Coordinates of C-alpha atoms in Angstrom, one line a residue:
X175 CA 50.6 2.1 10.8
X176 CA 49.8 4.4 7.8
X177 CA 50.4 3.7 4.4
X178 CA 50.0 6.2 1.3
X179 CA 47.8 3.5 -0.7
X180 CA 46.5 0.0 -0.2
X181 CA 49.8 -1.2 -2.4
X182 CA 51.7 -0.6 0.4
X183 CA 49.8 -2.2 3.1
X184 CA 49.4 -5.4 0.8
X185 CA 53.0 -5.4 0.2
X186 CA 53.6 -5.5 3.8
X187 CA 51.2 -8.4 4.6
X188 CA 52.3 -10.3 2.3
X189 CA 55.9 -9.8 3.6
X190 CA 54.8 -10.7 6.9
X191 CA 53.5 -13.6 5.7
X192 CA 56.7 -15.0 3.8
X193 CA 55.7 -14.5 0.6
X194 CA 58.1 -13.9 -1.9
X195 CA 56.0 -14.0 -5.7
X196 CA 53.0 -12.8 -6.4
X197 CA 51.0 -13.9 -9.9
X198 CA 48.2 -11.9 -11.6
X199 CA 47.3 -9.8 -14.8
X200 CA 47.4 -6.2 -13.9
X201 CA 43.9 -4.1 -14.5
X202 CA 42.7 -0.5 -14.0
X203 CA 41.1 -1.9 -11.0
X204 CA 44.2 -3.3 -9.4
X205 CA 46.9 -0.9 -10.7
X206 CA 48.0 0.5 -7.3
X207 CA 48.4 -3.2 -6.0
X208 CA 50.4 -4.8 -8.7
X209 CA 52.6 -1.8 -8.9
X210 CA 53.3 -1.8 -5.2
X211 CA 54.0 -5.5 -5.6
X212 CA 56.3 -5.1 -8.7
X213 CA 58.1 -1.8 -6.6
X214 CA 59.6 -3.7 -3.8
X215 CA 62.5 -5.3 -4.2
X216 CA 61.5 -7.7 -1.9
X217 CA 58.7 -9.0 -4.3
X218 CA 58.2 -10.7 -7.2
X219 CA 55.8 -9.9 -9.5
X220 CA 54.6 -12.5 -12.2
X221 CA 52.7 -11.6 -15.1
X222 CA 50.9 -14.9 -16.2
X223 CA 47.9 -14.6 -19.6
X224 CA 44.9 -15.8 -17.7
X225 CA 43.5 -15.3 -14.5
X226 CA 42.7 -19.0 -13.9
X227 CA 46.5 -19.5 -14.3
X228 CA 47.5 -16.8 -11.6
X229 CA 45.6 -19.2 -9.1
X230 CA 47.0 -22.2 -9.9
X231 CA 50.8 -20.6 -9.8
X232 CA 50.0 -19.0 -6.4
X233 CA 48.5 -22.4 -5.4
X234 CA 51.4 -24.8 -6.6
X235 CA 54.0 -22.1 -5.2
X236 CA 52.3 -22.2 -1.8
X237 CA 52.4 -25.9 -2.0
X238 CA 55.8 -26.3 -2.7
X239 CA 56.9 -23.9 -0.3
X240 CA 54.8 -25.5 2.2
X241 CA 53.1 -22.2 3.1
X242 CA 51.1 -19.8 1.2
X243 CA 50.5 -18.3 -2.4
X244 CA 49.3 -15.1 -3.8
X245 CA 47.2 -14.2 -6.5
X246 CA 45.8 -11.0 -8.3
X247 CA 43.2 -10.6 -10.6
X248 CA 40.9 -8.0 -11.9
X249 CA 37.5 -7.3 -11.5
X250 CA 34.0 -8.9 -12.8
X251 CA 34.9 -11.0 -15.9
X252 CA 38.9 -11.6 -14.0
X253 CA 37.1 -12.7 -10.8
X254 CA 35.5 -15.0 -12.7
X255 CA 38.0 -16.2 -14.9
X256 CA 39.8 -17.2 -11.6
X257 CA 36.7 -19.4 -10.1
X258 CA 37.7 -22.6 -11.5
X259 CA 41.1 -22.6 -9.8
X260 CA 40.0 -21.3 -6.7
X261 CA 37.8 -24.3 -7.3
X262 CA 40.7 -26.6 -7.1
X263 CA 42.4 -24.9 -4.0
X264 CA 39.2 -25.3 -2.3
X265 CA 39.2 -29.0 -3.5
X266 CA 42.4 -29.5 -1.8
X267 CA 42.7 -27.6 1.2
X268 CA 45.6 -25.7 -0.2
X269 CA 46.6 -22.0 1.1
X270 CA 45.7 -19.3 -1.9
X271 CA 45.7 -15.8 -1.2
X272 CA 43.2 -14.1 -3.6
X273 CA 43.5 -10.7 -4.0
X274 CA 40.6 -9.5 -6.6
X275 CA 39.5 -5.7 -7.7
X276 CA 36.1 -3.8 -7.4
X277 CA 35.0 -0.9 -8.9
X278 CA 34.3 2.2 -7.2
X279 CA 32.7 1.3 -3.6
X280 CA 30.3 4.5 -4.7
X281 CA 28.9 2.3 -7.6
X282 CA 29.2 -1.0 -6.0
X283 CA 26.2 -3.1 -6.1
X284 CA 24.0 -0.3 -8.0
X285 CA 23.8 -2.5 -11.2
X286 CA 24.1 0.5 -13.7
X287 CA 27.0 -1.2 -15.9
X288 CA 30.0 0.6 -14.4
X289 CA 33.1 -0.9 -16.5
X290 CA 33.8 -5.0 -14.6
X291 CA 31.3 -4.7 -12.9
X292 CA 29.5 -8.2 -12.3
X293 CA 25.9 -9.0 -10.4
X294 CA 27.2 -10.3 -6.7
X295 CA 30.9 -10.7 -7.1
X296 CA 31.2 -11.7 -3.5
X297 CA 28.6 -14.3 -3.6
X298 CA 30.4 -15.8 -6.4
X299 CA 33.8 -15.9 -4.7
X300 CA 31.8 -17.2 -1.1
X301 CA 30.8 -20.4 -3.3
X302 CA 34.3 -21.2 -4.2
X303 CA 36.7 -20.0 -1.6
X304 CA 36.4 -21.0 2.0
X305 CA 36.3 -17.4 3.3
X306 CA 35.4 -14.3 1.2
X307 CA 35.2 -10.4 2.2
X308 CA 35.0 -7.0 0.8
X309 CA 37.4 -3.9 2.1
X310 CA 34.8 -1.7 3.5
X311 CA 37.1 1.2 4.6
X312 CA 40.7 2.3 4.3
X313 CA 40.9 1.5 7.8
X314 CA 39.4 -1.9 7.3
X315 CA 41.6 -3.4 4.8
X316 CA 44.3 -4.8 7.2
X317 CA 42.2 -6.5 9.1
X318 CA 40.6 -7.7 6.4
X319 CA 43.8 -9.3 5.2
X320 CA 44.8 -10.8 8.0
X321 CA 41.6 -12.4 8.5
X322 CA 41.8 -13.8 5.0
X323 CA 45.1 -15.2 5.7
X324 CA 44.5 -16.8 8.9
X325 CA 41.5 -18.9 7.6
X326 CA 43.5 -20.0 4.1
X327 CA 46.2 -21.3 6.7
X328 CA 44.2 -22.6 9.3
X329 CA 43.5 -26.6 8.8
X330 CA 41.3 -27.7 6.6
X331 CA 43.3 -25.0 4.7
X332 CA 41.7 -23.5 1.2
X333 CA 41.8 -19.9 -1.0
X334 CA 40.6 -16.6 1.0
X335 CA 38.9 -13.8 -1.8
X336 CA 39.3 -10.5 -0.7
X337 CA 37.7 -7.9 -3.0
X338 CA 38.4 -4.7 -2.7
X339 CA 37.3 -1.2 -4.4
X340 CA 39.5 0.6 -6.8
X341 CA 38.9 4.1 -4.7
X342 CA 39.9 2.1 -1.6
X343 CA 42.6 0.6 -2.9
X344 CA 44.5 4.5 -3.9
X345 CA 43.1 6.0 -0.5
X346 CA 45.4 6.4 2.5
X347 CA 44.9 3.4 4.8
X348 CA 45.1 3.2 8.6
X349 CA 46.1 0.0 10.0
X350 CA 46.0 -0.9 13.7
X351 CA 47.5 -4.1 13.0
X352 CA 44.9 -6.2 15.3
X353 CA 45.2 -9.7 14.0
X354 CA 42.0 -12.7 14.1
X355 CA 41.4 -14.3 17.8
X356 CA 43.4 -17.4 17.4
X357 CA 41.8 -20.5 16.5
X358 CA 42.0 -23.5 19.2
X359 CA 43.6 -26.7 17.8
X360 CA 41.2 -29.6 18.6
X361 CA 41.7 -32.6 20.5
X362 CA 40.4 -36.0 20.4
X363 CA 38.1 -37.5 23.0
X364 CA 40.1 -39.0 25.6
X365 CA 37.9 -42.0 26.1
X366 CA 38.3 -42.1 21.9
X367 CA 41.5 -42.1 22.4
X368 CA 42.1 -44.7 24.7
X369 CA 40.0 -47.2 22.9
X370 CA 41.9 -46.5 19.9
X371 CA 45.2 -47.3 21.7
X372 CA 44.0 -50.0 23.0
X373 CA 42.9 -51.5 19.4
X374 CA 46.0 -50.7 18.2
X375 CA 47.8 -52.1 20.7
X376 CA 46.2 -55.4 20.0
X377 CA 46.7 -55.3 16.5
X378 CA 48.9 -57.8 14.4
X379 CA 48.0 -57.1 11.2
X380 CA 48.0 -53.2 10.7
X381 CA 47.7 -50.9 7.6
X382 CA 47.9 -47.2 7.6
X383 CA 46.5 -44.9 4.8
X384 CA 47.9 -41.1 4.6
X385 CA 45.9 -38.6 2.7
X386 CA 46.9 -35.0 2.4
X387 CA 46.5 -34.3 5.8
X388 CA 49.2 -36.3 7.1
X389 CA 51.8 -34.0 5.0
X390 CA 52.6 -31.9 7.8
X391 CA 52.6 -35.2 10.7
X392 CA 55.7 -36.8 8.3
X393 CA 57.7 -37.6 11.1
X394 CA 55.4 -38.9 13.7
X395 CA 53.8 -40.8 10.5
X396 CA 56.7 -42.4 10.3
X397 CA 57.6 -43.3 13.8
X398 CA 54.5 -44.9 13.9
X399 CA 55.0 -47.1 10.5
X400 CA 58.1 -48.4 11.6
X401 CA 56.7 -49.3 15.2
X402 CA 54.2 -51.4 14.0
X403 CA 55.4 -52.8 10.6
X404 CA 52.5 -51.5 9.6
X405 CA 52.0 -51.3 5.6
X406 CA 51.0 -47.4 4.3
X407 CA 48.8 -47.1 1.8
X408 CA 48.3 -43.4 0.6
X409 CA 45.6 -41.4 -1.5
X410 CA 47.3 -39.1 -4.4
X411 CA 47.6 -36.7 -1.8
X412 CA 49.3 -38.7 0.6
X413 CA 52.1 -39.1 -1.9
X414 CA 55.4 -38.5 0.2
X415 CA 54.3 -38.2 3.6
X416 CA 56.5 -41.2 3.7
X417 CA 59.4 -41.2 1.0
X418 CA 58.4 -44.2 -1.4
X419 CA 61.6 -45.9 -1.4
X420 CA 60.4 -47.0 2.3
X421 CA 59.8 -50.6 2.3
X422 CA 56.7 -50.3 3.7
X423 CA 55.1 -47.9 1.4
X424 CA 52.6 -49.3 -1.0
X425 CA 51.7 -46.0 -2.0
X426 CA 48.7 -45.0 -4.1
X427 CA 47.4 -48.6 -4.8
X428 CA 45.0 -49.3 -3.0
X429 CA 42.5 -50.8 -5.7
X430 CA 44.4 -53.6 -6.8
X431 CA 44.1 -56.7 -5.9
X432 CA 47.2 -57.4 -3.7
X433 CA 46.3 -54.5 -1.7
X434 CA 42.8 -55.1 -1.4
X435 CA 43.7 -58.3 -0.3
X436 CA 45.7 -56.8 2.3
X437 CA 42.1 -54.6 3.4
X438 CA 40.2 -57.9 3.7
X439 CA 42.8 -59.4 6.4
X440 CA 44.0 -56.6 7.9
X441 CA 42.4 -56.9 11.4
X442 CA 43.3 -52.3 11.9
X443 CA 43.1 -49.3 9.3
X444 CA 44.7 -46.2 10.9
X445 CA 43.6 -43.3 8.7
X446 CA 45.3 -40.0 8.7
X447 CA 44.0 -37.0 7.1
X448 CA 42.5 -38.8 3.6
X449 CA 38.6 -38.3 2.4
X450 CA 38.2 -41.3 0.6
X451 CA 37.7 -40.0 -2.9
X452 CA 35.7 -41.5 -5.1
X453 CA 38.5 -42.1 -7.7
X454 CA 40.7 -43.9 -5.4
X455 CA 37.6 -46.3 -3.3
X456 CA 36.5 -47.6 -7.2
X457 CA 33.5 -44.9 -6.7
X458 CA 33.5 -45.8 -2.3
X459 CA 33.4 -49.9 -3.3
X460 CA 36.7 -51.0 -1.9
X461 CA 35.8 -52.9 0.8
X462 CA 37.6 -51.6 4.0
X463 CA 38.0 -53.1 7.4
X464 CA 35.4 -52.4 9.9
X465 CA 38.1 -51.7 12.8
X466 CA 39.0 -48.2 12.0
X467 CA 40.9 -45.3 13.8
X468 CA 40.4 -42.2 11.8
X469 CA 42.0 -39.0 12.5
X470 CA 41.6 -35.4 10.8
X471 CA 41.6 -32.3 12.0
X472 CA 38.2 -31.7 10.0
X473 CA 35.3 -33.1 12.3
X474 CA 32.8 -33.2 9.2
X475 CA 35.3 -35.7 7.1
X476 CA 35.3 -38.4 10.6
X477 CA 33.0 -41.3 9.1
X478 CA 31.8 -39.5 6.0
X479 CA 32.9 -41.4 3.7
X480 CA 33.5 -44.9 5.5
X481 CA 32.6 -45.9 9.6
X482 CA 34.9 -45.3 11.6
X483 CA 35.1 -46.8 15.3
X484 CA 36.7 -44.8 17.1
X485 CA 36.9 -40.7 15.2
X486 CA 39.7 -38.8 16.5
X487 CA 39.0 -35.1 15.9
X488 CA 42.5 -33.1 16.2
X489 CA 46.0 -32.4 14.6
X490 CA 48.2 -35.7 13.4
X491 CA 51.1 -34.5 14.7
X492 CA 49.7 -34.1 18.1
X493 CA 47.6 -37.5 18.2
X494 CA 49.6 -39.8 16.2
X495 CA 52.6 -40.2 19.1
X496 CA 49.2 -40.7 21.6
X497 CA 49.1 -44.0 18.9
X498 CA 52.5 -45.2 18.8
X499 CA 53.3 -45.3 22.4
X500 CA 50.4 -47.4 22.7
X501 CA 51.7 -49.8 19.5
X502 CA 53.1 -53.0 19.1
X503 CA 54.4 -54.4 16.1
X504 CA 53.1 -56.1 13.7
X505 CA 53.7 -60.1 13.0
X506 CA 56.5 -60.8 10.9
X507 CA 55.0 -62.4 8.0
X508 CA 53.0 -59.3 8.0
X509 CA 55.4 -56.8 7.3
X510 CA 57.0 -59.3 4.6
X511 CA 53.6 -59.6 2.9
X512 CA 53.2 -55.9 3.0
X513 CA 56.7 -55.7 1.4
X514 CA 56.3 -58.4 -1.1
X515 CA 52.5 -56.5 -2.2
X516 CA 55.0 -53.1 -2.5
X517 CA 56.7 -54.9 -5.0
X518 CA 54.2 -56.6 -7.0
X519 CA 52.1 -53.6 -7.9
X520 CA 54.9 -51.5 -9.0
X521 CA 56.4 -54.6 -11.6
X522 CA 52.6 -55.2 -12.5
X523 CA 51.7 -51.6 -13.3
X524 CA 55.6 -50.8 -14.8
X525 CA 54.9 -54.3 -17.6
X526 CA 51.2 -52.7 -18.1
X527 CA 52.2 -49.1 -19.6
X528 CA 55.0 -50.4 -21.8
X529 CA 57.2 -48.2 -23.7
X530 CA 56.2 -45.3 -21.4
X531 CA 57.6 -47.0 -18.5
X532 CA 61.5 -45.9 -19.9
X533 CA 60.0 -42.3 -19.2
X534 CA 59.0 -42.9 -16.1
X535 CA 62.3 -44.4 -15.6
X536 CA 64.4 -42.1 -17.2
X537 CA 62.5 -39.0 -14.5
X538 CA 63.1 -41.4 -11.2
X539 CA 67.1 -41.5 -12.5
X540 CA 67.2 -38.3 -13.1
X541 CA 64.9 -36.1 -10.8
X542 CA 66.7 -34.9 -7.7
X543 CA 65.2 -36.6 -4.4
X544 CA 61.9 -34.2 -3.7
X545 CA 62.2 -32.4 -7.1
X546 CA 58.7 -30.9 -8.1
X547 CA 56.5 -33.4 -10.5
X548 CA 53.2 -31.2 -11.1
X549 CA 51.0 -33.3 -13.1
X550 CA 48.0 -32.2 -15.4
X551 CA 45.2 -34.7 -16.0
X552 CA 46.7 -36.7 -18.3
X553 CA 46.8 -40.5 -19.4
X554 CA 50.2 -40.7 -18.3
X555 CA 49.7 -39.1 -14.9
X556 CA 46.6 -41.3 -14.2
X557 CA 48.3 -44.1 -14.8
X558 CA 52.0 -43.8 -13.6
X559 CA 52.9 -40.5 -12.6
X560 CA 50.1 -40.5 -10.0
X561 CA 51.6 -44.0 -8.6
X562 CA 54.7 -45.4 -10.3
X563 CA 56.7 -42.4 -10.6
X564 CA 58.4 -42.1 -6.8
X565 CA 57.9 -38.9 -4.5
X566 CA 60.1 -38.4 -1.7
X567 CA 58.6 -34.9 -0.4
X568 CA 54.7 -34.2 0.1
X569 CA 55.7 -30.7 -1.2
X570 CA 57.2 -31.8 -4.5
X571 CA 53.6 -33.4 -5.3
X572 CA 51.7 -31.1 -7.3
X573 CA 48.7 -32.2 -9.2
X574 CA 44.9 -30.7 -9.6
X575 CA 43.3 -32.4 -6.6
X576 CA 39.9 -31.7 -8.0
X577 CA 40.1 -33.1 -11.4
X578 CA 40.0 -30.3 -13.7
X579 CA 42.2 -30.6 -16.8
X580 CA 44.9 -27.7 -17.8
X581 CA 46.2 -26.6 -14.8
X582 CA 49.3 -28.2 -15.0
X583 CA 51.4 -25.9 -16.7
X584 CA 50.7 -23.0 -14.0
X585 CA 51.5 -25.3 -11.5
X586 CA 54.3 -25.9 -12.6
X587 CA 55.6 -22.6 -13.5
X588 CA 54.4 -21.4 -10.2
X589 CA 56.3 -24.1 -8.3
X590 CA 59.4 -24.0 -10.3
X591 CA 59.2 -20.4 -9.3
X592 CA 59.2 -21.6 -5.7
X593 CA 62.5 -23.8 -6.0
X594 CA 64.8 -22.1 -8.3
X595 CA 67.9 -24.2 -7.7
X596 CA 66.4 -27.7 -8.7
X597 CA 64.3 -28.4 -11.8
X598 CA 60.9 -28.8 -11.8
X599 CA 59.1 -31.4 -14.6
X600 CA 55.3 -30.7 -15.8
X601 CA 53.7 -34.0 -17.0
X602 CA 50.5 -32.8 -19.7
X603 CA 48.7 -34.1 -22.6
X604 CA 48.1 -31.9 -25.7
X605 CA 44.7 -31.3 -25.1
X606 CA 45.1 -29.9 -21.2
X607 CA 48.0 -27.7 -22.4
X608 CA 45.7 -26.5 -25.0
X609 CA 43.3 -24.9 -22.6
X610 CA 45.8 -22.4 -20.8
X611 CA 48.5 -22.5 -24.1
X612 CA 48.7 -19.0 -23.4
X613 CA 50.9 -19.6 -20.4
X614 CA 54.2 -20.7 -22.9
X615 CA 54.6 -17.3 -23.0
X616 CA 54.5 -17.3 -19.2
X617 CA 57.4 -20.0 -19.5
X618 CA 59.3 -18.0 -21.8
X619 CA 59.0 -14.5 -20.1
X620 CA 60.1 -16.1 -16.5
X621 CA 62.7 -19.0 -17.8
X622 CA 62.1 -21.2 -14.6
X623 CA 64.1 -24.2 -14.7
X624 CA 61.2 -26.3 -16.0
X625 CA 60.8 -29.3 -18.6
X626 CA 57.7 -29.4 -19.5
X627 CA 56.7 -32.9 -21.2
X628 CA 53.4 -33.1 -23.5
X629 CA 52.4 -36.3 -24.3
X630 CA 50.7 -35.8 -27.6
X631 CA 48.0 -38.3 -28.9
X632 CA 46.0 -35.9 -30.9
X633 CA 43.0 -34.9 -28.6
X634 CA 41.7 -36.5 -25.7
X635 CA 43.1 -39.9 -25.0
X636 CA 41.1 -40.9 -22.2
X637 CA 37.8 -40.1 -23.2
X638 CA 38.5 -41.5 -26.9
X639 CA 39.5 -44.8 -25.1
X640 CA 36.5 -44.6 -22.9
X641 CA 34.2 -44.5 -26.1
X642 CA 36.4 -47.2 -27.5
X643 CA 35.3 -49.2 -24.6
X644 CA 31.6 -48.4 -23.7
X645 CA 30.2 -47.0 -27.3
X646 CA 30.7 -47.0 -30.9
X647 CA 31.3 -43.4 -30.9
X648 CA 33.9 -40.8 -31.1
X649 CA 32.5 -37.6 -30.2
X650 CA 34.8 -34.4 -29.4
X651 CA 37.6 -36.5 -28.4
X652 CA 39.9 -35.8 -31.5
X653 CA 41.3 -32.5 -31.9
X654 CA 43.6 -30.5 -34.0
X655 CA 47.3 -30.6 -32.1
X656 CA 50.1 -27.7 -33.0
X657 CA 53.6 -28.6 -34.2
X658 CA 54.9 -28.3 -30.8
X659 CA 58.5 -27.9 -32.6
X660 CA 56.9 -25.1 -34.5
X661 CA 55.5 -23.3 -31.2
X662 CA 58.5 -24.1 -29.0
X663 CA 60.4 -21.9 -31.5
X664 CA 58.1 -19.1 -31.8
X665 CA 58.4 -19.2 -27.8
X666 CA 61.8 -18.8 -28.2
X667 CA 62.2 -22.5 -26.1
X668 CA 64.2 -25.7 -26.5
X669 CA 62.6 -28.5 -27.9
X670 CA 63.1 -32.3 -28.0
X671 CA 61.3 -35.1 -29.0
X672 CA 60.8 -38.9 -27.7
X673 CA 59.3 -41.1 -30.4
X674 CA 60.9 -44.4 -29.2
X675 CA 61.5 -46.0 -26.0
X676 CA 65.1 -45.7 -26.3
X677 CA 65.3 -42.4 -26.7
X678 CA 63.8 -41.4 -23.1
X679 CA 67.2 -41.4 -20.9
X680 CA 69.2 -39.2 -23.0
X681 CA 66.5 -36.7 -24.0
X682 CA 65.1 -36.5 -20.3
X683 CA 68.4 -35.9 -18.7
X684 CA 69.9 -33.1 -21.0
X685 CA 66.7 -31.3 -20.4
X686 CA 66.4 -31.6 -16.5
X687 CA 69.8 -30.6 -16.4
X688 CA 69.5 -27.6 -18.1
X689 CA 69.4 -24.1 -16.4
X690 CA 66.1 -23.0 -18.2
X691 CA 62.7 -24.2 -19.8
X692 CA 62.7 -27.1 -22.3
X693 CA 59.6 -28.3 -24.2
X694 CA 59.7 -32.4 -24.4
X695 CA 57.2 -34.0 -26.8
X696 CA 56.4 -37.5 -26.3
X697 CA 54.7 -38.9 -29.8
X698 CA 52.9 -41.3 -28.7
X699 CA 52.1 -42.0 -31.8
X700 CA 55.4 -43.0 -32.3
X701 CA 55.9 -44.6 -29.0
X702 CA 53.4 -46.7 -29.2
X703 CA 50.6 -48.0 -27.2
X704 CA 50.2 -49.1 -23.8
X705 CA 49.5 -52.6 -23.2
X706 CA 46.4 -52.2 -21.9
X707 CA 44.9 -49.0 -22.7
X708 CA 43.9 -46.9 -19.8
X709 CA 39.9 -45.8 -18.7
X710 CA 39.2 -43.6 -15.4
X711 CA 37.6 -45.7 -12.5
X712 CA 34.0 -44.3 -13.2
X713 CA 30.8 -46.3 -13.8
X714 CA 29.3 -45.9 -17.3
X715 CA 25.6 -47.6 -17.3
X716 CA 25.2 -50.6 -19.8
X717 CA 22.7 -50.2 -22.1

């Protein structure tokens, strides 16, 4: 196939692919991509302010598509600006397309200052993307693509950099169209196996924990549940593998102390697809149950973290019917103890964040079943959204995997952009909206149907309360905050406010059920406190 410009061959991968938006800054060194893009009719082309942001849209739009995103960036400085997000896609195995510039392939490498030029560009984007290459030829650049593609998608999934010269990018290209060697789908040892059925099998008192790899196993996650009256806990990422208004879905708990209890007598832990991280294991304490089936598709995350008896390398949705013929279910005052722990963390945790729980109430009333929640790092997310607030669709739960503050807003718009006829919310804190504020401009340019809530305490809320805690100090936590009725109005968006518990309802659902963006600010101020105010589960050494 021959194309007049690289433009047109990306536009065509990309096509072939499914993708339907693409988000990036346009750049002298990736003019004749974005305005290919931008030319088709079968494209969208987003304009977002910051590189960094174009990542997290393409990431959060692949996730809540269930497929893959795109993202374009310049050159050198743009590359770089992008490395923190491609960070997080990396972080959480998610699909990101990475399209990035180069300059001339003449000057490439030679180190004489040529306008975005950077010292090893592609070493930079090899340390935070699982696959990285540079077009080499006009006749290369197809392949390349496809190869770029086929390792974002393939599980573990994660972002695939593809740089690519800015003479290379305006030549002709040739493309044969010759795709990667597929990749072979692994499968558990058969002895494994059948020791693992046979513990499971024998088991009366079950639990099952679903990470982000059991998002595409939802149904033969569930089949297996409801065989053995099992009790699911879930990581963050396991959100929704099993819609939480199951009765057997404890959800994202797994710390407190019904559910460790549950750990300490559950005589089986079937693990699907998790890693254990470090913020929900109280930094790898929690005490888990020596019998333990773990299955992932990723052969370096089987006993990593915690032993695992019998290590099932292969695909959840090929292994976990293998398990449920072989189960038998659980005893009855099991699965009522598992129900009655479902119950008792969700009242304990909706008395502890008091007048914050009629938010959290007001979005679960109002949210259509498997509507998008992205959530920034934010007080409020860490302690409700991540666990209260209910999600019905692994899709719909979008939050930065790997910690990083401020990528909530691109998230969002990139999902909301995804799922134009239901609304989207974005949960963020003043100071994470302030490190991409850039992107209102996004919101107001695109008009996705998006309420974006900023819970505003006036800096950094959880590191202020950590210093409360730990030190007599306050040190960069408190920071100057905008009149966010002021800025929603030089945005040209809708504003409301929430200053009092009774207010939540009536704001949240005229905004969700509006056709465009809204800006909610929750004074917390106003609101008032939390009744117990909320830390992050790290260790700080006593001095």
């Amino acid at each position: 196939m021959r194309y007049d410009h690289g433009g047109g061959l990306l536009a065509a991968h990309l096509k072939s692919l499914g993708v339907d938006t693409v988000f990036g800054i346009v750049s002298v060194h990736n003019l004749p991509l974005v305005e290919a893009v931008e030319a088709d009719p079968h494209l969208r082309f987003v304009p977002v302010r910051h590189e960094a942001s174009a990542v997290n849209a393409a990431d959060a739009h692949g996730r809540a598509r269930g497929s893959i995103g795109c993202a374009l960036t310049s050159t050198g400085t743009g590359a770089g600006n992008a490395a923190g997000s491609l960070i997080e896609a990396l972080s959480s195995g998610t699909a990101v397309l990475h399209i990035t510039g180069q300059v001339e392939s003449a000057y490439l490498g030679s180190g004489r200052g040529f306008i975005h030029e950077t010292k090893d560009q592609l070493g930079m984007l090899t340390a935070v993307s699982k696959y990285a290459a540079t077009v080499t030829s006009a006749q290369d650049a197809g392949r390349v693509l496809r190869e770029a593609s086929a390792a974002a998608l393939t599980a573990p999934g994660g972002p695939a950099s593809v740089e690519w010269p800015i003479d290379l990018q305006y030549a002709a290209q040739e493309d044969d169209g010759d795709g990667p060697p597929a990749r072979e789908v692994p499968v558990p040892d058969a002895s494994a196996l059948t020791a693992a059925r046979d513990l499971l099998a024998s088991a009366r008192r079950p639990l099952i924990w679903a990470g982000g790899g059991a998002a595409t196993a939802r149904d033969q996650l569930l089949a297996l549940l409801e065989a053995t009256g099992a009790g699911l806990l879930t990581s963050n990422s396991g959100r929704g593998s099993v819609p939480e208004d199951h009765d057997q879905v404890i959800g994202n708990f797994a710390t407190t102390a019904p559910a460790r209890s549950l750990l300490e007598d559950a005589d089986v832990l079937v693990t699907v697809g998790t890693h254990f991280r470090s913020n929900e294991t109280a930094d790898y304490g929690l005490p888990l149950p020596e019998a333990h089936i773990q299955i992932d598709v990723d052969a370096a995350a089987l006993g990593r973290v915690h032993p695992a008896r019998h290590a099932l390398h292969g695909d959840a949705r090929a292994v976990l019917p293998r398990l449920t013929e072989a189960a038998a279910p659980a005893d009855a005052d099991w699965t009522d103890r598992v129900r009655q722990v479902r119950g008792r963390v969700r009242a304990t945790l909706h008395d502890a964040i008091g007048p914050q729980a009629a938010i959290c109430d007001a979005l679960a009333a109002a949210l259509p079943r498997g509507a998008v929640v992205a959530r920034d790092v934010t007080i409020p997310s860490s302690a409700w959204g991540n666990r209260l607030l209910p999600i019905h669709d692994p899709r719909a739960n979008v939050f930065p995997r790997g910690g990083g503050i401020g990528q909530g807003l691109a998230m969002g718009i990139g999902a909301a952009l995804a799922r134009p006829g239901e609304p989207t919310v974005v949960i963020a804190g003043d100071g994470g909206l302030a490190v991409h504020l850039g992107e209102l401009l996004t919101l107001a340019q695109e008009r996705p149907r998006l309420t974006l809530i900023v819970f505003n305490d006036g800096g950094y809320g959880v590191l202020r309360n950590m210093q409360a805690t730990y030190t007599e100090r306050r040190s960069g936590v408190d920071l100057f905050t905008p009149d966010f009725a002021q800025l929603a109005a030089a945005c040209s968006l809708p504003y409301a406010r929430i200053g009092d518990a009774s207010e939540a309802a009536k704001v949240v659902d005229a905004a969700l059920a509006s056709d465009g963006p809204t800006l909610v600010e929750v004074d917390l101020a106003a609101l008032g406190p939390m009744k117990n105010p909320f830390t992050p589960p790290v260790k700080i050494p006593t001095r």
